[in-house]
Amino acid sequence: MSDFDLTIRNGTVVTVSTKRDADIGVKDGVVVKIGKGLSPGDRDIDATGKLVLPGGIDGHCHIEQLSSFGVMNADDFYSATVSAVHGGTTTVVPFAAQQRGDSVTEVVRNYRALAEEKAVIDYHFHIIVTDPTDKVLEEELPPLIKEGFRSLKVFLTYEKVRIDDYQMLDVLEVARKHGALVVVHAENNDMIRWTTDRLLKGGHKEAKFHAISHPRLAEVEAVHRAIMLARFIDVPILIFHVTTREAMEEIKRAQDAGLKVYGETCPQYLSLTAEDLDRPGTEGAKFCCSPPPRDEADQEAMWQGLVDNTFQVFNSDHAPYRYDETGKLNAGPNPTFKEIANGLPGIELRMPLLFSEGVNKGRIDISRFVELTSTNMARLYGLYPHKGTIEVGSDADIAIWDPGLEKKVTDKRTHDTTGYTPFEGWTIKGWPVTVLSRGRVVVENGELKVERGSGKLAIREMPELAKPLGRIEPEMDAARNFGVELYR
Ligand code: DUC
Ligand code: ZN
Ligand code: ZN
């Protein structure tokens, strides 16, 4: 009997801190040995000339979720995870989304059941809190956080899901007390609403006005506010989908001041601009997402943030809607920009796009690629070291990449169910050719090899990066000196 169920031989194994020519031995889904000249496994994969990377973690994607527009995502847990794994991702962290009035306990149970039945790779969830009642805050969230749901998502905009600052403080307080990271969609709701009303009154309805209706300052203001609220309660936060230089600078300033403020940007903000929303007819609807793509100077700024570590993570914000009456055109064939469901597909191309535009064009090195697409996500979400690295003892979640393989992007080649890709016609150099999840070959040369429902809920613990700093604001301290219990 061989020592290994599987070996990966002769590849270049990359983590955030190492790059070595080595073989990997896998047993019972776990990496058990890394070294040269390992004995044969029951199965051997030859990775000569290839890069052997930790499987990607997509820490921000919407799957089988009802949007704040009341439109259902096109992808379910099967199609979304099949699409993800074809692009080198082996863990997804989508949302268990509370609608106002819902019990979050039930919401989590329902989303778990959907994933359990369909996902082909491992998964966990952020809990979206839209209705932080006393019951939710005091009875429902604490046991869920303890169980491993260690991130709470809040929206500062979108009428149906947003919370106000008072409610945000409540959510931050629960996160601080029980040990969760808070992740934020930061845009100023009233600046968007006010601008939208005036545009529509002036008869400006086309998709391109979506970009104008989400002013840059709406992002900057809300990012600043989220940081101040988090600082006041002393809770680490992750700002999702940053698009502007000024918002990025807010985050940088907070980081320079020693705060645990983390940042994310996404493929669409490196590759699209507001002009994409001005395509003929209703084609612009395909590119409507929030915040919207900005301009080329902002694209450069986003690259800078990825290079200089203002952004720790690079996620897809996959929010799939079909370009038809079930999705983008749900309000009719000629919707106003306000009626177009927000979001783009990107779960599959997230990593290949960054590999091609980042690694192959010399903007980032391969270790930074691993850090941005996998390791940092694992560290922030408490998935590390089971996920996000290749070490003895970690899950054998591994993607073998051919750095020179070139393919043209077409919708036909992608596996989500939206029926289009915003990156149609792009040439991408560098693709995963074999992807393993817990030692199972999930994709090989473009073919899916596993059954629906074979993914599992991942293990999550409270990570160091999400722990409070212990830096108490003076007024908090003063109030506490008077016996006021500010952190319940
Ligand atoms: N905006 C969001 O806030 N979520 C999903 C996608 C989008 O465009
Ligand atoms: Zn968002
Ligand atoms: Zn999102």
Coordinates of C-alpha atoms and ligand atoms in Angstrom, one line a residue:
M1 CA 0.0 0.0 0.0
S2 CA 1.3 3.5 -0.9
D3 CA 1.9 6.2 1.7
F4 CA -0.3 8.6 -0.2
D5 CA -3.7 8.6 -1.9
L6 CA -2.3 11.1 -4.3
T7 CA 1.0 12.9 -5.1
I8 CA 1.5 16.0 -7.1
R9 CA 5.0 15.7 -8.6
N10 CA 7.7 18.1 -10.0
G11 CA 5.7 21.3 -9.7
T12 CA 6.7 24.6 -8.2
V13 CA 4.8 24.9 -4.9
V14 CA 4.0 28.5 -3.9
T15 CA 2.8 30.0 -0.6
V16 CA 3.0 33.5 0.6
S17 CA 6.5 33.0 1.9
T18 CA 7.9 30.1 -0.1
K19 CA 8.5 29.0 -3.7
R20 CA 10.0 25.6 -3.9
D21 CA 10.3 22.8 -6.4
A22 CA 8.7 19.9 -4.5
D23 CA 6.3 17.0 -4.6
I24 CA 3.2 16.9 -2.4
G25 CA 1.8 13.8 -0.7
V26 CA -1.9 13.7 0.1
K27 CA -3.6 11.3 2.4
D28 CA -7.3 11.4 3.5
G29 CA -7.8 14.8 2.0
V30 CA -4.9 16.4 3.8
V31 CA -1.3 17.4 2.8
V32 CA 0.9 15.0 4.7
K33 CA 4.3 15.5 3.1
I34 CA 6.1 18.1 1.0
G35 CA 9.5 17.3 -0.3
K36 CA 11.6 16.0 -3.2
G37 CA 11.3 12.5 -4.6
L38 CA 8.2 11.3 -2.6
S39 CA 7.2 7.7 -3.1
P40 CA 4.4 7.1 -5.6
G41 CA 0.8 7.6 -4.5
D42 CA -2.2 5.6 -5.6
R43 CA -2.5 8.3 -8.1
D44 CA 0.3 10.6 -9.3
I45 CA -0.3 13.9 -11.1
D46 CA 2.7 15.3 -13.0
A47 CA 3.0 19.1 -12.5
T48 CA 6.2 19.6 -14.5
G49 CA 6.3 23.2 -15.7
K50 CA 3.3 24.1 -13.6
L51 CA 2.6 26.2 -10.5
V52 CA 1.1 24.4 -7.6
L53 CA -1.0 27.0 -5.6
P54 CA -3.4 27.0 -2.7
G55 CA -6.9 26.8 -4.0
G56 CA -8.6 30.2 -4.1
I57 CA -11.0 31.5 -1.6
D58 CA -13.7 33.8 -2.9
G59 CA -14.7 35.7 0.2
H60 CA -17.4 37.8 -1.4
C61 CA -19.9 36.2 -3.7
H62 CA -23.6 36.1 -3.9
I63 CA -25.1 32.6 -4.5
E64 CA -28.8 31.6 -4.6
Q65 CA -29.6 34.9 -2.9
L66 CA -32.6 37.1 -3.3
S67 CA -31.3 40.6 -4.1
S68 CA -32.4 43.8 -2.5
F69 CA -34.3 44.3 -5.9
G70 CA -36.3 41.2 -5.2
V71 CA -34.6 39.4 -8.1
M72 CA -33.1 35.9 -7.5
N73 CA -29.4 35.2 -8.4
A74 CA -29.1 33.2 -11.6
D75 CA -26.6 30.7 -10.0
D76 CA -27.5 28.2 -7.3
F77 CA -24.9 26.5 -5.2
Y78 CA -24.2 23.9 -7.9
S79 CA -23.6 26.2 -10.9
A80 CA -21.8 28.8 -8.8
T81 CA -19.4 26.4 -7.2
V82 CA -18.8 24.5 -10.5
S83 CA -18.0 27.9 -12.1
A84 CA -15.7 28.9 -9.2
V85 CA -13.7 25.7 -9.3
H86 CA -13.1 26.0 -13.0
G87 CA -11.3 29.2 -12.2
G88 CA -9.1 27.8 -9.4
T89 CA -11.3 28.6 -6.4
T90 CA -11.9 25.8 -3.8
T91 CA -13.8 27.6 -1.1
V92 CA -16.6 30.2 -1.3
V93 CA -17.9 32.4 1.4
P94 CA -21.3 33.8 0.2
F95 CA -24.1 35.1 2.3
A96 CA -26.9 33.9 4.5
A97 CA -29.0 36.9 3.9
Q98 CA -31.6 38.0 6.4
Q99 CA -34.6 39.9 5.0
R100 CA -36.3 42.2 7.5
G101 CA -38.4 40.2 9.9
D102 CA -36.5 37.0 9.4
S103 CA -35.0 34.9 12.1
V104 CA -31.2 34.7 11.3
T105 CA -31.1 31.3 12.8
E106 CA -33.6 30.1 10.3
V107 CA -31.9 32.0 7.5
V108 CA -28.6 30.3 8.2
R109 CA -30.2 26.9 8.4
N110 CA -31.9 27.4 5.0
Y111 CA -28.7 28.6 3.2
R112 CA -26.8 25.7 4.8
A113 CA -29.3 23.2 3.4
L114 CA -29.0 24.7 -0.1
A115 CA -25.2 24.5 -0.1
E116 CA -25.2 21.0 1.5
E117 CA -27.3 19.6 -1.3
K118 CA -25.5 21.3 -4.2
A119 CA -22.0 22.7 -3.6
V120 CA -19.1 20.8 -5.2
I121 CA -16.4 22.7 -3.1
D122 CA -16.2 23.8 0.5
Y123 CA -18.1 26.9 1.8
H124 CA -19.0 29.0 4.7
F125 CA -21.2 32.1 5.1
H126 CA -21.3 35.7 6.2
I127 CA -24.5 36.6 7.9
I128 CA -26.2 39.7 6.4
V129 CA -27.9 41.6 9.2
T130 CA -30.7 43.8 7.9
D131 CA -32.9 43.8 11.0
P132 CA -30.9 43.9 14.2
T133 CA -33.7 43.5 16.7
D134 CA -32.9 42.7 20.4
K135 CA -33.8 39.1 19.7
V136 CA -31.4 38.9 16.8
L137 CA -28.6 40.7 18.6
E138 CA -28.9 39.1 22.0
E139 CA -30.3 35.6 21.3
E140 CA -29.6 34.6 17.7
L141 CA -26.2 36.0 16.7
P142 CA -24.1 35.0 19.8
P143 CA -24.6 31.2 19.3
L144 CA -24.2 31.4 15.6
I145 CA -20.9 33.4 15.9
K146 CA -19.7 30.8 18.4
E147 CA -20.6 28.0 16.0
G148 CA -18.3 29.6 13.4
F149 CA -20.3 32.2 11.5
R150 CA -17.6 34.8 12.4
S151 CA -18.4 37.5 10.0
L152 CA -21.4 39.9 9.9
K153 CA -22.3 41.8 6.7
V154 CA -24.0 45.2 6.8
F155 CA -25.2 47.5 4.1
L156 CA -25.2 51.2 4.5
T157 CA -27.3 51.6 1.3
Y158 CA -30.1 49.8 -0.5
E159 CA -33.5 50.7 1.0
K160 CA -34.6 47.1 1.7
V161 CA -31.4 46.0 3.5
R162 CA -29.6 49.0 4.8
I163 CA -29.1 49.7 8.5
D164 CA -28.6 53.1 10.1
D165 CA -25.6 54.2 12.1
Y166 CA -27.3 53.4 15.5
Q167 CA -28.0 49.8 14.2
M168 CA -24.5 49.5 12.9
L169 CA -23.2 50.4 16.3
D170 CA -25.4 47.6 17.7
V171 CA -24.0 45.1 15.2
L172 CA -20.4 46.2 15.9
E173 CA -21.0 45.8 19.6
V174 CA -22.2 42.2 19.2
A175 CA -19.2 41.5 16.9
R176 CA -16.9 42.8 19.5
K177 CA -18.4 40.9 22.4
H178 CA -18.7 37.6 20.7
G179 CA -15.8 37.7 18.2
A180 CA -16.8 38.4 14.6
L181 CA -15.4 40.5 11.8
V182 CA -17.8 43.1 10.3
V183 CA -17.8 43.4 6.5
V184 CA -19.4 46.5 5.0
H185 CA -21.0 47.7 1.8
A186 CA -20.2 51.4 2.2
E187 CA -22.1 53.9 0.2
N188 CA -24.1 56.9 1.4
N189 CA -27.8 56.0 0.8
D190 CA -29.2 59.5 0.7
M191 CA -26.6 60.9 -1.8
I192 CA -27.5 58.0 -4.1
R193 CA -31.3 58.4 -3.6
W194 CA -31.2 62.2 -4.0
T195 CA -29.1 62.0 -7.2
T196 CA -31.3 59.2 -8.6
D197 CA -34.5 61.2 -8.0
R198 CA -33.1 64.2 -9.9
L199 CA -31.8 62.2 -12.8
L200 CA -35.1 60.4 -13.2
K201 CA -37.1 63.6 -12.9
G202 CA -34.9 65.0 -15.7
G203 CA -35.7 62.1 -17.9
H204 CA -32.3 60.4 -17.6
K205 CA -33.1 56.7 -17.5
E206 CA -30.5 54.8 -19.4
A207 CA -28.0 52.4 -17.7
K208 CA -25.2 54.8 -18.0
F209 CA -26.9 57.1 -15.4
H210 CA -26.4 54.3 -12.8
A211 CA -22.8 55.3 -12.6
I212 CA -23.7 59.0 -12.1
S213 CA -26.3 58.1 -9.5
H214 CA -23.6 56.5 -7.3
P215 CA -21.3 59.4 -6.8
R216 CA -17.7 58.8 -5.8
L217 CA -18.3 60.9 -2.7
A218 CA -21.1 58.6 -1.6
E219 CA -18.4 55.9 -1.3
V220 CA -15.8 58.1 0.3
E221 CA -18.2 59.4 2.9
A222 CA -19.6 56.0 3.9
V223 CA -16.1 54.4 4.0
H224 CA -15.0 57.2 6.4
R225 CA -18.1 56.8 8.5
A226 CA -17.8 53.0 8.7
I227 CA -14.2 53.4 9.9
M228 CA -15.2 55.9 12.6
L229 CA -18.1 53.7 13.8
A230 CA -15.8 50.7 14.0
R231 CA -13.1 52.7 15.7
F232 CA -15.6 53.9 18.3
I233 CA -16.6 50.4 19.2
D234 CA -13.1 49.0 18.6
V235 CA -14.0 46.3 16.0
P236 CA -12.0 45.2 13.0
I237 CA -13.8 45.8 9.7
L238 CA -13.4 44.8 6.1
I239 CA -14.6 47.4 3.5
F240 CA -15.9 45.5 0.5
H241 CA -15.6 46.5 -3.2
V242 CA -13.5 49.8 -3.0
T243 CA -13.6 51.6 -6.4
T244 CA -12.1 55.1 -5.9
R245 CA -8.7 56.5 -5.0
E246 CA -10.2 58.7 -2.3
A247 CA -12.0 55.8 -0.5
M248 CA -8.8 53.8 -0.7
E249 CA -6.9 56.7 0.9
E250 CA -9.4 56.7 3.8
I251 CA -8.6 53.1 4.4
K252 CA -4.9 53.7 4.1
R253 CA -5.1 56.5 6.6
A254 CA -6.9 54.3 9.1
Q255 CA -4.3 51.5 8.6
D256 CA -1.4 54.0 9.1
A257 CA -3.1 55.0 12.4
G258 CA -2.9 51.4 13.5
L259 CA -6.5 50.5 13.1
K260 CA -7.6 47.0 11.9
V261 CA -9.3 48.2 8.8
Y262 CA -9.0 45.9 5.8
G263 CA -9.9 46.6 2.2
E264 CA -11.1 44.6 -0.8
T265 CA -11.3 45.4 -4.5
C266 CA -12.7 43.2 -7.3
P267 CA -11.9 42.4 -11.0
Q268 CA -14.5 44.7 -12.4
Y269 CA -12.8 47.7 -10.8
L270 CA -9.5 46.9 -12.6
S271 CA -11.0 46.2 -15.9
L272 CA -14.2 48.1 -16.6
T273 CA -15.1 51.8 -16.5
A274 CA -18.3 53.8 -16.3
E275 CA -18.2 53.9 -20.2
D276 CA -19.1 50.2 -20.3
L277 CA -22.5 51.2 -19.0
D278 CA -23.0 53.3 -22.1
R279 CA -23.3 50.4 -24.5
P280 CA -26.0 50.4 -27.1
G281 CA -29.6 49.6 -26.3
T282 CA -29.9 48.0 -22.9
E283 CA -26.5 46.3 -23.1
G284 CA -25.2 48.7 -20.4
A285 CA -27.4 46.8 -17.9
K286 CA -24.8 43.9 -18.1
F287 CA -22.3 46.2 -16.4
C288 CA -24.5 47.8 -13.7
C289 CA -23.1 47.0 -10.3
S290 CA -22.7 49.0 -7.1
P291 CA -20.5 50.7 -6.5
P292 CA -20.1 51.2 -10.3
P293 CA -16.9 50.9 -12.3
R294 CA -15.2 54.4 -12.4
D295 CA -12.4 55.5 -14.7
E296 CA -8.9 54.5 -15.8
A297 CA -7.2 56.6 -13.1
D298 CA -9.2 54.7 -10.5
Q299 CA -8.2 51.4 -12.1
E300 CA -4.6 52.4 -11.6
A301 CA -5.3 53.4 -8.0
M302 CA -6.9 49.9 -7.4
W303 CA -3.7 48.2 -8.7
Q304 CA -1.7 50.4 -6.4
G305 CA -3.8 49.3 -3.5
L306 CA -3.3 45.6 -4.4
V307 CA 0.5 46.1 -4.7
D308 CA 1.0 48.2 -1.5
N309 CA -1.3 46.1 0.7
T310 CA -4.0 48.7 1.3
F311 CA -6.2 45.9 -0.1
Q312 CA -5.6 42.6 1.6
V313 CA -8.1 40.6 -0.5
F314 CA -9.4 40.4 -4.0
N315 CA -12.8 38.8 -4.3
S316 CA -15.3 38.6 -7.2
D317 CA -18.5 40.1 -5.8
H318 CA -20.1 37.5 -8.1
A319 CA -23.7 38.7 -8.2
P320 CA -25.2 36.8 -11.2
Y321 CA -28.3 37.9 -13.0
R322 CA -29.3 36.7 -16.5
Y323 CA -29.6 39.4 -19.2
D324 CA -33.3 38.7 -19.6
E325 CA -36.7 39.1 -18.0
T326 CA -35.6 36.8 -15.1
G327 CA -32.7 39.0 -14.2
K328 CA -31.3 42.3 -15.5
L329 CA -34.5 43.0 -17.4
N330 CA -36.9 41.9 -14.7
A331 CA -38.7 45.3 -14.8
G332 CA -39.3 45.1 -18.5
P333 CA -37.3 45.4 -21.8
N334 CA -36.5 49.0 -21.2
P335 CA -35.8 49.4 -17.5
T336 CA -34.7 52.7 -15.9
F337 CA -31.2 52.4 -14.4
K338 CA -32.8 52.3 -10.9
E339 CA -34.7 49.1 -11.9
I340 CA -31.7 47.1 -13.1
A341 CA -30.5 44.4 -10.7
N342 CA -27.0 45.3 -9.5
G343 CA -24.2 42.8 -10.0
L344 CA -21.9 41.0 -12.4
P345 CA -20.7 37.4 -12.8
G346 CA -17.1 36.9 -12.0
I347 CA -16.6 33.9 -9.7
E348 CA -14.8 31.9 -12.4
L349 CA -12.6 34.6 -13.9
R350 CA -11.5 36.3 -10.7
M351 CA -8.2 34.4 -10.4
P352 CA -7.4 34.0 -14.1
L353 CA -7.9 37.7 -14.7
L354 CA -5.6 38.7 -11.8
F355 CA -3.1 36.0 -12.9
S356 CA -3.0 37.3 -16.4
E357 CA -3.2 41.1 -15.8
G358 CA -1.2 41.0 -12.5
V359 CA 1.3 38.2 -12.4
N360 CA 1.9 37.7 -16.2
K361 CA 2.2 41.5 -16.7
G362 CA 4.6 41.9 -13.8
R363 CA 2.4 44.0 -11.5
I364 CA 2.4 41.5 -8.7
D365 CA 4.5 38.4 -8.0
I366 CA 3.1 35.0 -7.6
S367 CA 3.2 35.0 -3.8
R368 CA 1.2 38.2 -3.6
F369 CA -1.3 36.6 -6.0
V370 CA -1.6 33.7 -3.5
E371 CA -2.0 36.1 -0.6
L372 CA -4.7 38.2 -2.3
T373 CA -6.8 35.4 -3.7
S374 CA -6.5 32.8 -0.9
T375 CA -4.3 33.2 2.2
N376 CA -5.4 36.6 3.5
M377 CA -9.0 35.5 3.1
A378 CA -8.3 32.4 5.2
R379 CA -6.6 34.5 7.8
L380 CA -9.3 37.1 8.0
Y381 CA -12.2 34.6 8.1
G382 CA -10.6 32.1 10.5
L383 CA -10.2 29.4 7.8
Y384 CA -6.5 29.3 8.2
P385 CA -4.5 27.0 8.3
H386 CA -6.9 24.4 7.0
K387 CA -7.5 26.6 4.0
G388 CA -5.4 29.2 2.2
T389 CA -2.0 27.5 2.2
I390 CA -0.1 24.4 1.3
E391 CA 1.5 23.1 4.5
V392 CA 1.6 19.7 6.2
G393 CA -1.8 19.4 7.9
S394 CA -3.7 21.8 5.6
D395 CA -6.6 20.5 3.5
A396 CA -5.4 19.5 0.0
D397 CA -7.2 22.3 -1.6
I398 CA -4.8 22.9 -4.5
A399 CA -4.9 24.4 -8.0
I400 CA -2.3 23.4 -10.5
W401 CA -1.8 26.4 -12.9
D402 CA -0.3 26.5 -16.4
P403 CA 1.2 30.0 -16.4
G404 CA 1.6 30.1 -20.2
L405 CA -1.8 28.7 -21.3
E406 CA -3.7 31.3 -23.3
K407 CA -7.5 31.3 -23.9
K408 CA -10.0 33.7 -25.1
V409 CA -12.9 34.4 -22.8
T410 CA -16.3 33.6 -24.2
D411 CA -19.6 33.1 -22.4
K412 CA -19.7 29.6 -23.8
R413 CA -16.5 28.7 -21.9
T414 CA -17.7 30.0 -18.6
H415 CA -19.9 27.8 -16.3
D416 CA -22.2 30.3 -14.5
T417 CA -25.7 30.6 -15.7
T418 CA -26.0 34.3 -16.5
G419 CA -25.7 33.8 -20.2
Y420 CA -23.0 36.5 -20.6
T421 CA -19.7 37.6 -19.3
P422 CA -18.5 41.2 -18.9
F423 CA -15.1 40.0 -20.0
E424 CA -16.2 38.6 -23.4
G425 CA -13.3 38.6 -25.9
W426 CA -10.5 39.2 -23.3
T427 CA -7.4 37.1 -23.8
I428 CA -6.3 35.5 -20.5
K429 CA -2.9 34.0 -20.1
G430 CA -2.5 31.6 -17.1
W431 CA -5.2 29.1 -16.2
P432 CA -5.7 26.3 -13.6
V433 CA -5.7 22.9 -15.3
T434 CA -6.3 20.6 -12.4
V435 CA -8.1 21.6 -9.2
L436 CA -8.3 19.6 -6.0
S437 CA -10.6 20.0 -3.0
R438 CA -9.6 18.0 0.1
G439 CA -7.6 15.8 -2.2
R440 CA -10.4 15.1 -4.6
V441 CA -9.8 16.0 -8.2
V442 CA -12.7 18.3 -8.9
V443 CA -11.7 19.6 -12.3
E444 CA -9.2 18.2 -14.7
N445 CA -8.7 19.7 -18.2
G446 CA -12.0 21.5 -18.1
E447 CA -14.0 18.5 -16.9
L448 CA -15.9 18.3 -13.7
K449 CA -15.2 15.1 -11.8
V450 CA -17.3 15.2 -8.6
E451 CA -20.9 15.0 -7.6
R452 CA -23.2 17.8 -6.5
G453 CA -23.3 18.1 -2.8
S454 CA -19.7 16.9 -2.2
G455 CA -18.6 20.2 -0.7
K456 CA -18.7 20.7 3.0
L457 CA -19.1 23.5 5.5
A458 CA -15.5 24.6 6.3
I459 CA -14.1 24.9 9.8
R460 CA -13.8 28.5 11.1
E461 CA -12.3 29.9 14.3
M462 CA -11.9 33.4 15.6
P463 CA -8.8 34.7 13.8
E464 CA -6.2 37.0 15.3
L465 CA -6.7 39.6 12.6
A466 CA -10.4 40.0 13.6
K467 CA -9.7 40.5 17.3
P468 CA -10.3 44.0 18.8
L469 CA -7.2 46.1 19.3
G470 CA -8.2 47.0 22.9
R471 CA -7.9 50.7 22.1
I472 CA -10.8 52.3 23.9
E473 CA -11.9 55.8 22.8
P474 CA -11.7 58.4 25.7
E475 CA -15.5 58.9 25.9
M476 CA -16.1 55.2 26.1
D477 CA -13.6 55.0 28.9
A478 CA -15.2 57.9 30.7
A479 CA -18.6 56.4 30.5
R480 CA -17.3 53.1 31.7
N481 CA -15.7 54.8 34.6
F482 CA -19.2 55.9 35.6
G483 CA -20.3 52.3 35.5
V484 CA -22.1 52.5 32.1
E485 CA -21.7 49.1 30.4
L486 CA -21.0 50.1 26.8
Y487 CA -19.9 46.7 25.5
R488 CA -22.7 44.5 26.5
Ligands
DUC1 N1 -23.6 45.3 -5.4 C1 -23.8 44.8 -4.3 O1 -23.9 45.5 -3.3 N2 -24.0 43.5 -4.1 C2 -24.1 42.6 -5.2 C3 -23.5 43.2 -6.4 C4 -23.5 44.6 -6.5 O2 -23.4 45.2 -7.6
ZN2 ZN -22.0 45.3 -1.9
ZN3 ZN -21.6 42.0 -2.9

